[in-house]
Every structure is written in C-alpha cells, then in structure tokens.
PDB file of C-alpha atoms in Angstrom:
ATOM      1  CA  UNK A  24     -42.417 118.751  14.450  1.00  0.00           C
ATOM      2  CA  UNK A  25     -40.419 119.737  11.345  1.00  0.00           C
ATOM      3  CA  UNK A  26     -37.583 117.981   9.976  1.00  0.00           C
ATOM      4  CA  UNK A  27     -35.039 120.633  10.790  1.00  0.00           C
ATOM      5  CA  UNK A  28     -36.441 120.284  14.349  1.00  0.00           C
ATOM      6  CA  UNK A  29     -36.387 116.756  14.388  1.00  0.00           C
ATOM      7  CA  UNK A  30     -32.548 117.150  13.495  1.00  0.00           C
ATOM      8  CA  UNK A  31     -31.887 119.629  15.590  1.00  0.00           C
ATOM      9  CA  UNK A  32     -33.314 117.742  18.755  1.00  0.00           C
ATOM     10  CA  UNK A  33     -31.350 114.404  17.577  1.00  0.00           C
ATOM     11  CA  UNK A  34     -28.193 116.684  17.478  1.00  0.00           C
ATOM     12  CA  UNK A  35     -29.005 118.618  20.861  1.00  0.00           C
ATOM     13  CA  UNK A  36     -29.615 114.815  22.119  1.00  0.00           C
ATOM     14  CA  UNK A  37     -26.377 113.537  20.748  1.00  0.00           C
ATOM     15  CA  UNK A  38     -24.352 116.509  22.009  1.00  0.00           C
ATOM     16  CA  UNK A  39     -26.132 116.274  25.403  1.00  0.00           C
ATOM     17  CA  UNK A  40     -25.135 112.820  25.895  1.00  0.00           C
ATOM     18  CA  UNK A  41     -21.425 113.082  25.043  1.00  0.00           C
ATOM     19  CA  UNK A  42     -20.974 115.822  27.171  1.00  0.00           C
ATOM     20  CA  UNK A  43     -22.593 113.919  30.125  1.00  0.00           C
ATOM     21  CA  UNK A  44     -20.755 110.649  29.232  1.00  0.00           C
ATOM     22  CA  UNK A  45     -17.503 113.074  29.296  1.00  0.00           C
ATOM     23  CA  UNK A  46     -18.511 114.368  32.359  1.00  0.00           C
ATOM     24  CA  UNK A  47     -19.174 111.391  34.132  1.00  0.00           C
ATOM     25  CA  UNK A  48     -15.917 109.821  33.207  1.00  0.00           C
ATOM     26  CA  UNK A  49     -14.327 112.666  34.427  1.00  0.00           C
ATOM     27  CA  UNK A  50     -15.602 112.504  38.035  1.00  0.00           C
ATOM     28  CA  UNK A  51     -15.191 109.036  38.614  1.00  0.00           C
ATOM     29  CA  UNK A  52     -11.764 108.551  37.126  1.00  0.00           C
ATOM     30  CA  UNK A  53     -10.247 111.495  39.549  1.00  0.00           C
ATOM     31  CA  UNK A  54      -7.893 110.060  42.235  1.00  0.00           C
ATOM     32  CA  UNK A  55      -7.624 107.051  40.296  1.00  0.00           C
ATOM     33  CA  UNK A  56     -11.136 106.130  41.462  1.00  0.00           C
ATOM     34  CA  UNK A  57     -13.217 104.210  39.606  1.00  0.00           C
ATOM     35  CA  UNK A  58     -16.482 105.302  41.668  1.00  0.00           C
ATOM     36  CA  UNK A  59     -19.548 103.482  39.812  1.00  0.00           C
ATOM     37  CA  UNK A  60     -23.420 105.154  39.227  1.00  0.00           C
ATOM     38  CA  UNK A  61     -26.020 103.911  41.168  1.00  0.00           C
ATOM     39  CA  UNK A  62     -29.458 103.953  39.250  1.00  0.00           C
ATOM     40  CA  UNK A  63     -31.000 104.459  43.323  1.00  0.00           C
ATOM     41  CA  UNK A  64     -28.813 106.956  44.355  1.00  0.00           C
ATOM     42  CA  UNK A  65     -28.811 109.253  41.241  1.00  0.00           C
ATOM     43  CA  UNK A  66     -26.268 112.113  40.885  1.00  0.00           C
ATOM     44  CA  UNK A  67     -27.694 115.445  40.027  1.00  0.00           C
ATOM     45  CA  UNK A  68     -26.343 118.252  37.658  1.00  0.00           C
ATOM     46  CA  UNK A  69     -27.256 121.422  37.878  1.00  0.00           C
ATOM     47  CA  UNK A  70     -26.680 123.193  34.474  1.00  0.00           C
ATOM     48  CA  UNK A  71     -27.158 126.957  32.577  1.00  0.00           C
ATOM     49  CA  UNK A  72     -27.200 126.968  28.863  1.00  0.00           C
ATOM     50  CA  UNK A  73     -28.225 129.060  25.986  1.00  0.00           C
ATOM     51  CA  UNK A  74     -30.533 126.655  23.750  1.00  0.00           C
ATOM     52  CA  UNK A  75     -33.769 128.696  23.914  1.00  0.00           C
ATOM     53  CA  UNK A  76     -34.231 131.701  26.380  1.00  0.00           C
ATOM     54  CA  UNK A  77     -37.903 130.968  25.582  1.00  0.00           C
ATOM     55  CA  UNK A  78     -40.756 129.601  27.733  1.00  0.00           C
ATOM     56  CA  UNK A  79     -40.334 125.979  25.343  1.00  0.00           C
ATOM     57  CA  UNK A  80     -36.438 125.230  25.142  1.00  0.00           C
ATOM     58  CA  UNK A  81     -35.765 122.184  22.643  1.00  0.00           C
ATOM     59  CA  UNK A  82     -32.686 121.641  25.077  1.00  0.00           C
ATOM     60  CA  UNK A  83     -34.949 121.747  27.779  1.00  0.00           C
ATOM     61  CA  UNK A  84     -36.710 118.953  26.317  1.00  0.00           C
ATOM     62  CA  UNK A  85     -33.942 117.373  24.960  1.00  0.00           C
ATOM     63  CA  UNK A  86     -32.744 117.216  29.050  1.00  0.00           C
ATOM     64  CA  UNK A  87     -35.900 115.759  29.733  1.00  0.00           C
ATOM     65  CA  UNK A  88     -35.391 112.827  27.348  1.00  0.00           C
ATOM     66  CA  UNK A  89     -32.144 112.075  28.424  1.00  0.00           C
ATOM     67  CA  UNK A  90     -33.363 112.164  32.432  1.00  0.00           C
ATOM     68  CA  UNK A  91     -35.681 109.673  31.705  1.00  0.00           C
ATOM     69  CA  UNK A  92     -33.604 107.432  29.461  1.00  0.00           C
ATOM     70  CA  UNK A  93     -30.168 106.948  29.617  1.00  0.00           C
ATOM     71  CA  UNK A  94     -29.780 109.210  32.564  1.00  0.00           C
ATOM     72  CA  UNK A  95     -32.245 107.121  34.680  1.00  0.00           C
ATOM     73  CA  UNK A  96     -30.744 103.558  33.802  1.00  0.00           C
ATOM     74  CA  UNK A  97     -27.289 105.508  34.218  1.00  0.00           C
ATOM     75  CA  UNK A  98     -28.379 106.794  37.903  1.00  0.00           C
ATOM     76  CA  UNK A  99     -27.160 110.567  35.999  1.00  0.00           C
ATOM     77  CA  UNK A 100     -30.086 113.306  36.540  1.00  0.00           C
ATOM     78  CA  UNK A 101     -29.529 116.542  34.832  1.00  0.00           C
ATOM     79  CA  UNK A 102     -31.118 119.864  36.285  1.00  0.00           C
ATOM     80  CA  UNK A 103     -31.707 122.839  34.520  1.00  0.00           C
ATOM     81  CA  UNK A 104     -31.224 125.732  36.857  1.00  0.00           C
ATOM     82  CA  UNK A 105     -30.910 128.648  34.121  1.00  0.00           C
ATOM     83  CA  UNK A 106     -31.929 129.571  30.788  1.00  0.00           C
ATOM     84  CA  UNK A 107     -30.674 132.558  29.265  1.00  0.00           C
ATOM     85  CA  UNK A 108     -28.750 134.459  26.631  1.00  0.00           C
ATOM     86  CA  UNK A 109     -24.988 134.232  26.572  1.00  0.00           C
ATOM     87  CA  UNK A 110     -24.194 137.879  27.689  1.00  0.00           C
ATOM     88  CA  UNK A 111     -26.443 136.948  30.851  1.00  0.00           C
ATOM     89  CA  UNK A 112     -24.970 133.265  31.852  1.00  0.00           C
ATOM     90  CA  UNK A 113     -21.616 135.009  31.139  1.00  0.00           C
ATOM     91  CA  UNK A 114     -21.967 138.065  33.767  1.00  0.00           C
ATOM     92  CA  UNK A 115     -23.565 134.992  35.917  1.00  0.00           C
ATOM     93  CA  UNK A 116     -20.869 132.600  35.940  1.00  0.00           C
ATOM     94  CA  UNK A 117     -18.496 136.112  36.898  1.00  0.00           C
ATOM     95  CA  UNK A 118     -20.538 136.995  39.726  1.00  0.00           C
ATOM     96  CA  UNK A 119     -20.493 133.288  40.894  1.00  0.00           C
ATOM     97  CA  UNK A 120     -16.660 132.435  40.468  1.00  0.00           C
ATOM     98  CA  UNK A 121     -15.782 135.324  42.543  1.00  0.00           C
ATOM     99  CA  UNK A 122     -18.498 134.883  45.293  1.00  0.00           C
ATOM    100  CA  UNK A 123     -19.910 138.287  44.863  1.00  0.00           C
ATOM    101  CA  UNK A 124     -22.728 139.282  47.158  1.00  0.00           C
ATOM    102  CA  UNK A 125     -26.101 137.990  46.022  1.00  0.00           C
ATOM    103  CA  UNK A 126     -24.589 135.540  43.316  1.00  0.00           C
ATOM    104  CA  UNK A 127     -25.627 131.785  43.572  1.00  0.00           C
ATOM    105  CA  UNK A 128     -23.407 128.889  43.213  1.00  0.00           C
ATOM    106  CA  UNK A 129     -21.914 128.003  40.468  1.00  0.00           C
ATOM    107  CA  UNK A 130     -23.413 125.207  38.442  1.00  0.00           C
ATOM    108  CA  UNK A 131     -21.878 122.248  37.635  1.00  0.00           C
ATOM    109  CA  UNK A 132     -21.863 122.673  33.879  1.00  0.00           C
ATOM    110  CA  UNK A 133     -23.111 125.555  31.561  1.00  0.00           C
ATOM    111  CA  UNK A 134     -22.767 126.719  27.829  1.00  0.00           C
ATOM    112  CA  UNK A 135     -20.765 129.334  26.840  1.00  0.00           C
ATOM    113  CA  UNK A 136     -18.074 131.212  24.576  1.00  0.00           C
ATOM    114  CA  UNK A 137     -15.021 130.882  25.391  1.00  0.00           C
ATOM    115  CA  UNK A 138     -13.932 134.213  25.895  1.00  0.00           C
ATOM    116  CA  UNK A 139     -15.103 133.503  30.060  1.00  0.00           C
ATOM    117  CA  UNK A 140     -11.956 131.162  29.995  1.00  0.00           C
ATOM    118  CA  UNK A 141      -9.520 133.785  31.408  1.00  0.00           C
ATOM    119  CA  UNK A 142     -11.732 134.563  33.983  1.00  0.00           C
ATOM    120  CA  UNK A 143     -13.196 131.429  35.242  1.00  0.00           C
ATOM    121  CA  UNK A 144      -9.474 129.590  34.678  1.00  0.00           C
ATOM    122  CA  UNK A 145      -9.238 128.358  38.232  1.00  0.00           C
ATOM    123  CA  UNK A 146     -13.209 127.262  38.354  1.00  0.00           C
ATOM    124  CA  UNK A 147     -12.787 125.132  35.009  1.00  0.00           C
ATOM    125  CA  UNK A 148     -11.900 121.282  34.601  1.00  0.00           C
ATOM    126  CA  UNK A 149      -8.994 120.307  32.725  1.00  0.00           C
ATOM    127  CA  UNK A 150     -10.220 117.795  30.247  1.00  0.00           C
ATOM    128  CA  UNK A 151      -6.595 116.601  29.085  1.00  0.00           C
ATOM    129  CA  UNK A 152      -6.328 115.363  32.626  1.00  0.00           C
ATOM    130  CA  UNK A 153      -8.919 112.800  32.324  1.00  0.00           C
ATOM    131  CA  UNK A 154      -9.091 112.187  28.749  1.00  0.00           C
ATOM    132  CA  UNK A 155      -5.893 110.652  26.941  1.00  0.00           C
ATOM    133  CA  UNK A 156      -4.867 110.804  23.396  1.00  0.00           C
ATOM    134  CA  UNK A 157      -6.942 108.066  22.548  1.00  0.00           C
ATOM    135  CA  UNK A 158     -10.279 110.391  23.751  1.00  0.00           C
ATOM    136  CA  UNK A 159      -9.165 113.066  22.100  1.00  0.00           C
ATOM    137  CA  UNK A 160      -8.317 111.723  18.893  1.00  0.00           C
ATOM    138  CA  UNK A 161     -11.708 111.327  17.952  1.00  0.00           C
ATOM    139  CA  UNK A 162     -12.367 114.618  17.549  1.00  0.00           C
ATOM    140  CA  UNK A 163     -11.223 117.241  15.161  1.00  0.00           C
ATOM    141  CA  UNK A 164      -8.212 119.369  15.886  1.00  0.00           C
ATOM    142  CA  UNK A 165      -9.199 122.458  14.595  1.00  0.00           C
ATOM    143  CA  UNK A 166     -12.789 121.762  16.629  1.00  0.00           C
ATOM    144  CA  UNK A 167     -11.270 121.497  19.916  1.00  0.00           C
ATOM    145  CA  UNK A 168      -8.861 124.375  19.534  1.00  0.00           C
ATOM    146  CA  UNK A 169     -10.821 126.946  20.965  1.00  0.00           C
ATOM    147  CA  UNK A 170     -11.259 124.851  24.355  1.00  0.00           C
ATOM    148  CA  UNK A 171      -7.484 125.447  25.101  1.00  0.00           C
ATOM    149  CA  UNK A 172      -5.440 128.468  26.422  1.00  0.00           C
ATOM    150  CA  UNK A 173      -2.034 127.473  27.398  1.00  0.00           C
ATOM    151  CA  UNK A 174      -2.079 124.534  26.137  1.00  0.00           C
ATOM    152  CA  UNK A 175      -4.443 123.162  28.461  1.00  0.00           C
ATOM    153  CA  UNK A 176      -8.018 121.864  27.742  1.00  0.00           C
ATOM    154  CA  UNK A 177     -10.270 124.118  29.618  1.00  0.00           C
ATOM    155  CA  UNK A 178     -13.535 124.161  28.094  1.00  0.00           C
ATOM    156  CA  UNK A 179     -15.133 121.012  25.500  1.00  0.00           C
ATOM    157  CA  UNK A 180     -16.342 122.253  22.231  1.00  0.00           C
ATOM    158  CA  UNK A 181     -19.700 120.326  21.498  1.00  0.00           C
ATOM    159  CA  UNK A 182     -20.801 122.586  19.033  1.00  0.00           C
ATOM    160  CA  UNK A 183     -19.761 124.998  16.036  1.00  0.00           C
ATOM    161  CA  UNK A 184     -21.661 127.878  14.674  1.00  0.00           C
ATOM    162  CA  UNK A 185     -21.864 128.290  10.704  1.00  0.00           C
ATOM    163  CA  UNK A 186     -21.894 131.569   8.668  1.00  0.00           C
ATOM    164  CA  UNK A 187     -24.560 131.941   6.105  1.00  0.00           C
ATOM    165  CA  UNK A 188     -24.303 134.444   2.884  1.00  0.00           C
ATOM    166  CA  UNK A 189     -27.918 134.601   1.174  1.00  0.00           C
ATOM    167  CA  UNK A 190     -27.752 136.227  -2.229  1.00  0.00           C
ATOM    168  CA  UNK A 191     -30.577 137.081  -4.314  1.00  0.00           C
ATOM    169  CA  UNK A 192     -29.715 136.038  -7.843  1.00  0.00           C
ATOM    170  CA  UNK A 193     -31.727 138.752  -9.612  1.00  0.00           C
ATOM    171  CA  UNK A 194     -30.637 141.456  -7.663  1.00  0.00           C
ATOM    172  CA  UNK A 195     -26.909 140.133  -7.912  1.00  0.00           C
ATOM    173  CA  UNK A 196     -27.330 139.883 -11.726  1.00  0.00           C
ATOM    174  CA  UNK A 197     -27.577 143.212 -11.905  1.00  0.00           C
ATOM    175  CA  UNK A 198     -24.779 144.145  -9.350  1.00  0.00           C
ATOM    176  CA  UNK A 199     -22.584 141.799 -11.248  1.00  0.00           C
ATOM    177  CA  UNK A 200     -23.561 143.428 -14.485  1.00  0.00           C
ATOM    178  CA  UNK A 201     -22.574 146.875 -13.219  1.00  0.00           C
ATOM    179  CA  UNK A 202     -19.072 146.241 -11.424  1.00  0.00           C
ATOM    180  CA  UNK A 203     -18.500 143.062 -12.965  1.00  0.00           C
ATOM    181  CA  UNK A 204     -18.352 140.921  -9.853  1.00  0.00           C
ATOM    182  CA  UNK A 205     -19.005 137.362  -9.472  1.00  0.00           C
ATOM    183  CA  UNK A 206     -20.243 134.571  -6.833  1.00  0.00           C
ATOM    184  CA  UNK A 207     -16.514 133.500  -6.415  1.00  0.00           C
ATOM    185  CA  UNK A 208     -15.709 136.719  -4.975  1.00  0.00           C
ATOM    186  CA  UNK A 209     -18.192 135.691  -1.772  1.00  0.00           C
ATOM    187  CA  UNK A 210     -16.636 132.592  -1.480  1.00  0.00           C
ATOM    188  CA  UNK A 211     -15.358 133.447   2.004  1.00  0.00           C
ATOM    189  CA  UNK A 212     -15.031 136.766   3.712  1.00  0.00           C
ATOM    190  CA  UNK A 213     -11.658 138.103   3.332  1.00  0.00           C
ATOM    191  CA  UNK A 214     -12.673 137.388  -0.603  1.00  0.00           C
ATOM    192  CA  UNK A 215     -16.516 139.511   0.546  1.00  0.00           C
ATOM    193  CA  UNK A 216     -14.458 142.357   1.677  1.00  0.00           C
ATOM    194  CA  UNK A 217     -11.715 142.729  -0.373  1.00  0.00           C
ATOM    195  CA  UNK A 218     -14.345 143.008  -2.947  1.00  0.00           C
ATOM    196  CA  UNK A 219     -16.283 145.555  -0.826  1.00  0.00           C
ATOM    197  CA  UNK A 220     -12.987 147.619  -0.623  1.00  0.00           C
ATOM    198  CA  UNK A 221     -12.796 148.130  -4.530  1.00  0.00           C
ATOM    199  CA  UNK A 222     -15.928 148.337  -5.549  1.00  0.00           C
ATOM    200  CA  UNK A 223     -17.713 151.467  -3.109  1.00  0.00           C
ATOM    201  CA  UNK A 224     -14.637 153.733  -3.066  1.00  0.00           C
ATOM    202  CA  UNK A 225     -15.679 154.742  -6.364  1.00  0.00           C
ATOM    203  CA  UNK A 226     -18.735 155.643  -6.135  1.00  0.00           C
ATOM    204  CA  UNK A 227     -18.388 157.376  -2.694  1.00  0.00           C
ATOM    205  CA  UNK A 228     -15.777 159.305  -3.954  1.00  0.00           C
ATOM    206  CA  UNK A 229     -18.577 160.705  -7.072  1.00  0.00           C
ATOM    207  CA  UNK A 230     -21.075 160.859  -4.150  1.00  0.00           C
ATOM    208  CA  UNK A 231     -18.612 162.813  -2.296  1.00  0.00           C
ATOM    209  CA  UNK A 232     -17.226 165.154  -5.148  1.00  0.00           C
ATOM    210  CA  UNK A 233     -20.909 166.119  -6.158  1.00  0.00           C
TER     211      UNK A 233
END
C-alpha cells in the first residue's frame, strides 16, 4: 500500500469513527436516556456511501477494521448495504424517504451532498439537539456550515473536497510571455477568471473579424 493510501485509510478510519461515536451518542442520549452498548447484543448500522463504487472500496475496508475493533469491544456493527456514486445514493435516498413503490428502507446513515437536505428534511437528525456548544466547538465554523439550513444542524460534515490547479511551467512561460500574465493571477478562481475574461476577448474578436 502507498503512502497516500495509507493516509487516506487512516483518515477514512478517523472520519468513520467520529461519525459513529456521534452517532452513538446521539441515540442513547434521546429522551434523556442514557441507554449503554452491549458488546453481546451488538447494534447494527446499515449504511450507503460513496468511497469507491468499485469491487475493492478502501471505506469498505476501512468498515471492516472498525467492526472488528472498536466496533466489536463497543457492541457497534456497521453494515454496508450500498455502494455507489452520489447521483445514484441521491435518487435512492428520494425514492426511500417518500416510500415509493419498489424502494427499500432507508438506511440508517449514508454519504452525501447536501443539496438532498430540502428533500429528506423530515427523515434527517438534528445534530444541535444532541450535541451542545461544547461538541460543536471543536469543529470549524465555516466546516460545519453547509450541514445547516434554517439554522438547524441537519447533516455532519466529515469531510471537505479540495480544488487543484496544475500548471505546466514551460507551457505557462510562454503564455505569460505573450499576455503578460502571472501565477498570482490563479491564485483563486474569481482571480482565474477574471483573467480569462481579458485575455481571450482579444483574440476572438481577430479570430472573429478574419
């Protein structure tokens, strides 16, 4: 295994078990109930996620480590009931929330965007109801944002995608020495594109007018 894999697992293993830890505390806590895990009577989660819509899902395995570590001493046993791409779980999880003929259950967690908030609103746990400012403080503000829509905490953010810009320096040399452009003018998008927007009008317009 490489060394970006062996990161990624640790992170998939990391964000795995804070989500089940969350999870957990958030079932026994309702009511005021502190109901306890029982190592002999394990509870099982079903789940759908994203990580992999191959035959060998690094989440998949990453499940499989936790089910026979902390989730076994825990009495917590996590099942995998779908692996797909997000377009999929998403026209899923529709299907299921409004009990449409042939659609199964709904699982009792999954990974997804969270543009299915508005439609699975009334199928969705509110997290600020079982974890306090003291939880939530741990986290970044600007990370948990997208979770909430009125103010409430529908959905827990447990991961963050990152935007990548690859330039080839040669090639760019060039460019710059023709419209005398620089790297700072990719330093973020709205910097990419205004720089886009002044630099092929002109020579669309020759293209154009010849």
């Amino acid at each position: 295994m490489s060394v970006v894999s062996k990161k990624f697992s640790a992170s998939l293993y990391s964000m795995l078990v804070l989500l089940l830890l969350c999870i957990v505390t958030a079932f026994s806590s309702g009511c005021g109930n502190k109901a306890s895990l029982d190592p002999a009577k394990p509870v099982t989660l079903t789940i759908w996620h994203v990580y992999g819509n191959q035959t060998n899902s690094p989440f998949n395995d990453t499940i499989e480590k936790f089910n026979a570590s902390e989730g076994k001493a825990k009495g917590v046993i996590v099942k995998v009931a779908s692996v797909s791409s997000s377009n999929v779980v998403d026209k899923a999880l529709f299907a299921s929330a409004k009990q449409e003929p042939g659609a199964v259950p709904l699982p009792d967690l999954f990974t997804a965007y969270p543009r299915v908030i508005p439609a699975m609103h009334d199928k969705l746990l509110h997290w600020d109801e079982y974890l306090d400012k003291e939880d939530l403080a741990v986290y970044q503000l600007e990370f948990l944002a997208e979770g909430y829509q009125d103010k409430e905490l529908l959905m827990l953010p447990v991961a963050k995608s990152t935007e990548l810009l690859f330039v080839n320096q040669t090639y760019f040399d060039r460019f710059a020495a023709a419209t005398g452009a620089s790297t700072d003018d990719f330093a973020d998008y709205d910097k990419l594109l205004r720089s886009a927007a002044s630099i092929i009008p002109g020579p669309a317009a020759k293209t154009c007018a010849s």
